[in-house]
Amino acid sequence: MAIINEKYSTIIQDTVEQLSGGEHYLSPCFFKQNGQPLPSEKKLKEIVQLTRSVLFPGYFGNSRINAHTIRYSIGISTERIYELLCNQIHAGLCFECCYDEELFSGNRKKAQDLAASFIAKLPELRLSLETDVEATYNGDPAAESMGEVIYCYPAIRAISNYRIAYTLLNLNIPILPRIISEMAHSETGIDIHPGAKIGKSFTIDHGTGVVIGATAIIGERVKLYQGVTLGAKSFPLDEEGNPIKGIPRHPIIEDDVIIYSNATILGRITIGKGAVIGGNIWVTDNVPAGERIVQMPVKP
Amino acid sequence: MAIINEKYSTIIQDTVEQLSGGEHYLSPCFFKQNGQPLPSEKKLKEIVQLTRSVLFPGYFGNSRINAHTIRYSIGISTERIYELLCNQIHAGLCFECCYDEELFSGNRKKAQDLAASFIAKLPELRLSLETDVEATYNGDPAAESMGEVIYCYPAIRAISNYRIAYTLLNLNIPILPRIISEMAHSETGIDIHPGAKIGKSFTIDHGTGVVIGATAIIGERVKLYQGVTLGAKSFPLDEEGNPIKGIPRHPIIEDDVIIYSNATILGRITIGKGAVIGGNIWVTDNVPAGERIVQMPVKP
Amino acid sequence: MAIINEKYSTIIQDTVEQLSGGEHYLSPCFFKQNGQPLPSEKKLKEIVQLTRSVLFPGYFGNSRINAHTIRYSIGISTERIYELLCNQIHAGLCFECCYDEELFSGNRKKAQDLAASFIAKLPELRLSLETDVEATYNGDPAAESMGEVIYCYPAIRAISNYRIAYTLLNLNIPILPRIISEMAHSETGIDIHPGAKIGKSFTIDHGTGVVIGATAIIGERVKLYQGVTLGAKSFPLDEEGNPIKGIPRHPIIEDDVIIYSNATILGRITIGKGAVIGGNIWVTDNVPAGERIVQMPVKP
Amino acid sequence: MAIINEKYSTIIQDTVEQLSGGEHYLSPCFFKQNGQPLPSEKKLKEIVQLTRSVLFPGYFGNSRINAHTIRYSIGISTERIYELLCNQIHAGLCFECCYDEELFSGNRKKAQDLAASFIAKLPELRLSLETDVEATYNGDPAAESMGEVIYCYPAIRAISNYRIAYTLLNLNIPILPRIISEMAHSETGIDIHPGAKIGKSFTIDHGTGVVIGATAIIGERVKLYQGVTLGAKSFPLDEEGNPIKGIPRHPIIEDDVIIYSNATILGRITIGKGAVIGGNIWVTDNVPAGERIVQMPVKP
Amino acid sequence: MAIINEKYSTIIQDTVEQLSGGEHYLSPCFFKQNGQPLPSEKKLKEIVQLTRSVLFPGYFGNSRINAHTIRYSIGISTERIYELLCNQIHAGLCFECCYDEELFSGNRKKAQDLAASFIAKLPELRLSLETDVEATYNGDPAAESMGEVIYCYPAIRAISNYRIAYTLLNLNIPILPRIISEMAHSETGIDIHPGAKIGKSFTIDHGTGVVIGATAIIGERVKLYQGVTLGAKSFPLDEEGNPIKGIPRHPIIEDDVIIYSNATILGRITIGKGAVIGGNIWVTDNVPAGERIVQMPVKP
Amino acid sequence: MAIINEKYSTIIQDTVEQLSGGEHYLSPCFFKQNGQPLPSEKKLKEIVQLTRSVLFPGYFGNSRINAHTIRYSIGISTERIYELLCNQIHAGLCFECCYDEELFSGNRKKAQDLAASFIAKLPELRLSLETDVEATYNGDPAAESMGEVIYCYPAIRAISNYRIAYTLLNLNIPILPRIISEMAHSETGIDIHPGAKIGKSFTIDHGTGVVIGATAIIGERVKLYQGVTLGAKSFPLDEEGNPIKGIPRHPIIEDDVIIYSNATILGRITIGKGAVIGGNIWVTDNVPAGERIVQMPVKP
């Protein structure tokens, strides 16, 4: 609303010159040139919402479906997912690449293939998520119905995003899986790296502060509480002191394990089948199957 | 932007057939039929914002009110809350019910009654929240004014949502209280179950990771820090192995208790009046009034 | 959609009377009069996004820039930041002040000066953030490129907001810094008070639940994991029992320190250069330089 | 942005008192009470757009349809038309009625029936509109394709709205037809009363200023140019001096007539089959079939 | 989506240089400098809509008002009109003025006074518009109710905008009246200059193409049909050949006159009380009271 | 909101079957397949607005420019025009073409060339429009400043769109010119075919109902009033009875002609230099230079 006077105008100009004068200090890493499209968080959100509406029909998106009309609703959403995903995958493929029209145009074709591959995996994705919903419902005495779990529980939101991101990562699509898992991280405080492998009937209670690292492996029917970390203890550096990428460094959690709130499990250790880990503890060694470990309670 | 060619079109069609072909694998729990309206997170957000603007006039919503014109602003917001709430309560009442036009239409009337009952409780709600604001201001040396606390503190946001959700739950309105508390959970990382009973002058510092379970009871002038869990230790199962609902299983926190960051208090135990619980500890037994317990500090 | 009948209309009116009848119980602290403009979270979000687009050109905002056209893009964004910031600083300056047209109009001028001062600091801000990005990239084996770190990592989002908020606080602009840091807190679960002093090459892994208090001082090349608290142990009260503001009460973390997940460091203690603090522990005493402390692991 | 001071605040209050003090001068005709829903222009626009997308698939709405997926797209749009129309017809039925919950709720049922009746007429509507498109294409040497006519010609927009409005009027739905035809009037300058009867293969060139009255009857293959009025010459008054409603008072235009720009045809006269009426003339008498009348050209 | 290559980038740069290089050909008339705020069509639309909601309560804006709650609704809308109008009048006052902070700030005060004066005239405005609605209803056999006229008739929309614009013009507010009347012109095809003086009970049928010039004077109970022009025949030029501003050059239409479609009345002539002017004619001389003139009908 | 019952669901399904069952009656002309992108009216509106902001800097778009910062503003808008136009031209080129990936991808390249050619013509476009603004200002005694003319006059809006559309048409870009001129037609009631050739210093007063045909030729300093038609009298048909495209069939209007309201000029006739045509007349023969013709005024 205010008028820009000469003085302020000069300050603005000077700042613009400094910020756009690349010669001086502008490292190429911090200046992305030549306009390849960037992945759009907004569009990825729409993709996730549409996917949810297709996997849990009637709970998300169009609520009016019935046995007759469900095809319309799922059909139109699936087409839309395909369309949006083509563009986003294209943007993802170009995220790190240099300026090259050939490559740009080849990536467009590739993106269409990959989007179709993702679509083809939706029925499978749905079956996995159904087991997660059931496990969550059965594990929470406060849950009043499956519907409530699907509709309201942040764990289901985070696990949905994880399973979508995992599927995309396995198609070797760069950057998008990470953005999709960060979206859930931001909404729920649950940070599951899309590279982790997680079995069926997985559930997380409350969830804020949960961290699951990139090389973690989790069996079936595992339950985590808020604040649990499945992290790396340390990671080997290469000769130049940079971390070596891709080395297994996060825990293996076998079937039927329960881990209580704020427990920290670090390193490529194994928590054996059916073990129970109490809250607020720090575990850096293997735990045998069936074992039960807790912090020494502080007596008042 | 891309043209859908024949191949991709076939993949889409196949997927749609699988996802909408209910006969095969589609459990009724994961397919909500016949179009009863669903609660809308967007509308509930609007209700919460309007309620905030009515409870802290001038801080939210219309900032131009003065002693003459405040009635216009509160009047129009209160009417709008009523209108939105009628629809949302209606949707909530229908969330689990089967297809039945009689019931559908009866619920509409019931929703109007319940919305009016909620409206009538707004002045009381306000008085409670004022005590929470005062407690928060007094307890934080970094707070510069009451206004800053009202306007910026996530704890006030979370406690407001909790007090609204608690009021709705006590009117036996299903699902909405849960959604409203999850909204605050997502924004602030503070997860207060709407079933918990919390006294006046309640405050939470920072707050991320706080969990307060459905049957917790908290007295007056209690203060929690980030990461505190008031959870259940275990819960009895019925004969079929399902958790029994509604059993008291979370702690009782008496007046004037302070609980420091990342402490985990589990089970139906009692933390006595004026007790102080140190951070990062795991408490599963009663703590007498006035007691002070802390983790053994690790000496370097 | 429903018709408001007489009965409901009366309830609404009664409630409005109670809520707007200031005489009875309405403390002036909870009723902000006379329409000074309030800071707008929405506009502050836009300011933060524009600042990000100016500091990491091509990653945020217009993705099509190249060496020729970067001036247009940075120019227009910088102008827009200036314009938006004038209004927001003006609102911030008036947040606590009483009704006075003279003051109101004087603050407008002051706001223009302060906005220009902020603009002038953008190049410096950028240099700091570059070191944070590099540190984050180097410290995470899962990071695939600098671009991914800039574009996706919540830590960078939280640290950006912190560095912006810190710059505004140092210009003595009230309330805005707090709102900007709460925005990041809500999105990332990382709560850095804008008053904290943080050196270059700072990084946070995962981040949910991190709390950094108002008087904390952090050196260069420090790394924190999720759930770390740098808090106050207690704070002295004045004669009336109110907390004394502004006293140093949070830790000093020297250069090259690493603090693992869920560790709680409390009070004005010093963690010496190069020390490593293990997870889930509670530290209230100084830690010498180079020391390494961890929780006693619970053996199964 | 400005502060409201005392003086202005008083003026606002006084004005509000005058405007809301119904006793003095507020005729009930100008104050619509008790909150029956009003038809929404925005929703009606959406209905018209969806109808267009269903009648000319691929030209409006989703452009990606093919022979395989067209059912999804038409299905979802048709459902949405039904849903929106239920609410709008309900609002239309209540537009003039007094406050009565019984009636309100009965109208809701009636609205569902009427909306379904409209849906059932869509295929017929489409066949009519196809003839109009063909006639428009054939009659304009500047038209490059049928597609261009469907996509760009205001005449097709106005005739579509007319045919939709006519269908609704014939179901005795109040007010909505009028709103829909005014929407086209505002966009195109073509004002066709929904009560007029218009045969197939109708076309209007340019169209701005065309007026077709409520009781006009138009045959097949008629073409009008811009500015043509088919109006009433005068209308009989009843004993109290009010116009008698419903009397035929507009022209009958038989098949294959052409009427050039700005011609005014007034009263219940008949323009015979194949007649040609020149521009800028005033016709108040029957014109025999095949006749050709023009204004005496003014020689320079 | 496409990548900008070098060649296109150069063309863009060259064009930008030409367009921003003011020295060469950029007349100051076509380049508005230094950022005085411009009137906003969007905000003016909102002002007109709010004014309508205040003048015809229940028909526009909040439809749920009743005798109890009408004050809330009118109160909040009137406040909002005041606020928006302050900014728009301020922008209007600065539209032609040069860069000067003193003037800029003085205009802000002036704008507040003028906005309050406009508010104070709303009750009067309402009384005039009620007579227009009645006249329109009584004059159209197709009108089914007063409500339909208020809600749907473009004439009422155009006359409302005119009466608002006229009120603003009489307060010597520049530019805004013109924009408001052009808004109605665009929506309805009715172009009434805000300078025209128009008596009560004015009505226009259909209306597209009506033009009423700046110095026209219209009595009470006048009715116009579509396409009527009340224009200037010619206008005297000053010594430099520029038109002399402000000279009366449009017709005077006395009470109870009816003018049919497409008639053109030019120059400062007088159409006497009760005269009837037929359609499609060109009138440049006085018409005595009670006279009836029509185009010679062309006999077929 | 209502529940869809079985009966309505069946009606919807039946209708969908009829509308999507292409075999029966679905002419390929009315069903656009395979998802080539369609031109977007919304994006074209944005292009026109940006073009306006670039041609009349400070009046549209960013109002804060000054001599220092104008480059930023024009630069960013020009880039954005280029980007949007690439997509729209691409869509335009594909509008009539069949499904072919080769062609689709070739058109993308071509679109980039054409968009750049349009950009290069912007400075020229600006010079033409400046003459139109001056002519409009000089010709209207009610115009208070050039600024008012640029900012408010519908004629300038219509002529701007025409000059943009004409430029695109001369680059052989299909469909877009037509859409852009229809946009102005809808807003202003002025219908100028983009194929017409119009000289400098062109102006239209009021404008509603003006029609200028595709092959019309208009000299310099011509002025039209509302309702003027420059149309075709008839057009030759080919052997199959279809109109022959592209034949000159609209009038030639030489320099300095004035044509008053509602005059209709038909056929490839010439109105000689400086002639004046009175209102409401019908002209189908040449008018010599300097001639003045008017309708015989009807004496009362």
XYZ file of N, CA and C in Angstrom, chain C residues 106-157:
156
model
N 3.131 6.758 12.577
C 4.587 6.713 12.754
C 5.135 5.307 12.532
N 4.393 4.337 13.007
C 4.824 2.950 12.831
C 4.892 2.543 11.364
N 4.025 3.142 10.576
C 4.052 2.814 9.151
C 5.411 3.180 8.544
N 5.888 4.355 8.864
C 7.205 4.798 8.353
C 8.311 3.873 8.857
N 8.246 3.611 10.163
C 9.252 2.761 10.774
C 9.280 1.381 10.098
N 8.115 0.897 9.784
C 8.011 -0.414 9.150
C 8.737 -0.418 7.809
N 8.627 0.683 7.072
C 9.294 0.732 5.768
C 10.813 0.661 5.933
N 11.323 1.369 6.931
C 12.763 1.307 7.210
C 13.203 -0.103 7.568
N 12.431 -0.727 8.451
C 12.820 -2.055 8.914
C 12.751 -3.078 7.789
N 11.722 -2.952 6.957
C 11.612 -3.885 5.832
C 12.821 -3.753 4.914
N 13.246 -2.524 4.663
C 14.423 -2.314 3.811
C 15.675 -2.900 4.466
N 15.779 -2.768 5.786
C 16.930 -3.350 6.475
C 16.946 -4.870 6.332
N 15.786 -5.470 6.419
C 15.729 -6.923 6.240
C 16.178 -7.302 4.828
N 15.644 -6.594 3.839
C 16.024 -6.875 2.447
C 17.542 -6.852 2.291
N 18.156 -5.840 2.891
C 19.600 -5.680 2.735
C 20.388 -6.850 3.326
N 19.755 -7.607 4.218
C 20.464 -8.731 4.829
C 20.289 -10.048 4.068
N 19.534 -10.037 3.007
C 19.273 -11.290 2.303
C 20.540 -11.979 1.794
N 21.498 -11.242 1.207
C 22.677 -11.944 0.690
C 23.444 -12.681 1.793
N 23.560 -12.047 2.963
C 24.225 -12.670 4.101
C 23.473 -13.932 4.550
N 22.159 -13.814 4.617
C 21.306 -14.924 5.010
C 21.573 -16.122 4.103
N 21.730 -15.808 2.838
C 21.957 -16.868 1.883
C 23.246 -17.619 2.123
N 24.275 -16.870 2.437
C 25.561 -17.521 2.682
C 25.465 -18.475 3.865
N 24.790 -18.063 4.928
C 24.629 -18.960 6.078
C 23.869 -20.218 5.684
N 22.780 -20.038 4.965
C 21.962 -21.203 4.642
C 22.702 -22.181 3.748
N 23.558 -21.667 2.882
C 24.346 -22.574 2.051
C 25.191 -23.528 2.886
N 25.750 -22.984 3.996
C 26.576 -23.877 4.835
C 25.710 -24.936 5.511
N 24.469 -24.566 5.858
C 23.575 -25.540 6.486
C 23.217 -26.655 5.500
N 22.973 -26.262 4.255
C 22.628 -27.260 3.249
C 23.795 -28.230 3.050
N 24.989 -27.684 2.937
C 26.151 -28.549 2.737
C 26.337 -29.520 3.903
N 26.184 -28.984 5.128
C 26.354 -29.837 6.299
C 25.308 -30.944 6.312
N 24.091 -30.619 5.920
C 23.028 -31.614 5.929
C 23.293 -32.683 4.887
N 23.704 -32.250 3.707
C 24.011 -33.201 2.645
C 25.150 -34.138 3.064
N 26.194 -33.553 3.591
C 27.348 -34.369 3.954
C 27.044 -35.330 5.094
N 26.073 -34.943 5.956
C 25.822 -35.767 7.124
C 24.786 -36.854 6.927
N 24.198 -36.974 5.758
C 23.133 -37.962 5.598
C 23.412 -38.890 4.428
N 23.731 -40.153 4.711
C 24.039 -41.077 3.608
C 22.831 -41.300 2.693
N 21.620 -41.004 3.185
C 20.447 -41.198 2.337
C 20.195 -40.028 1.384
N 20.894 -38.929 1.553
C 20.679 -37.766 0.681
C 21.317 -37.994 -0.676
N 20.584 -37.821 -1.737
C 21.116 -38.139 -3.069
C 21.756 -36.934 -3.757
N 21.396 -35.733 -3.344
C 21.980 -34.542 -3.973
C 21.683 -33.336 -3.102
N 22.467 -32.289 -3.301
C 22.181 -31.008 -2.651
C 20.740 -30.581 -2.966
N 20.340 -30.768 -4.228
C 19.002 -30.361 -4.638
C 17.934 -31.020 -3.790
N 18.101 -32.301 -3.535
C 17.121 -33.009 -2.716
C 17.057 -32.411 -1.315
N 18.222 -32.084 -0.782
C 18.261 -31.500 0.562
C 17.526 -30.160 0.596
N 17.833 -29.302 -0.383
C 17.186 -27.981 -0.430
C 15.675 -28.133 -0.584
N 15.296 -29.069 -1.410
C 13.898 -29.143 -1.837
C 13.027 -29.903 -0.850
N 13.579 -30.904 -0.174
C 12.733 -31.809 0.613
C 12.997 -31.849 2.109
N 14.143 -31.436 2.583
C 14.476 -31.751 3.970
C 13.818 -30.798 4.956
N 13.064 -31.338 5.905
C 12.398 -30.466 6.868
C 13.388 -29.643 7.682
N 14.582 -30.198 7.914
C 15.558 -29.443 8.690
C 15.877 -28.122 7.994
N 16.038 -28.168 6.692
C 16.360 -26.936 5.963
C 15.213 -25.942 6.060
N 13.998 -26.461 5.982
C 12.835 -25.590 6.144
C 12.850 -24.920 7.536
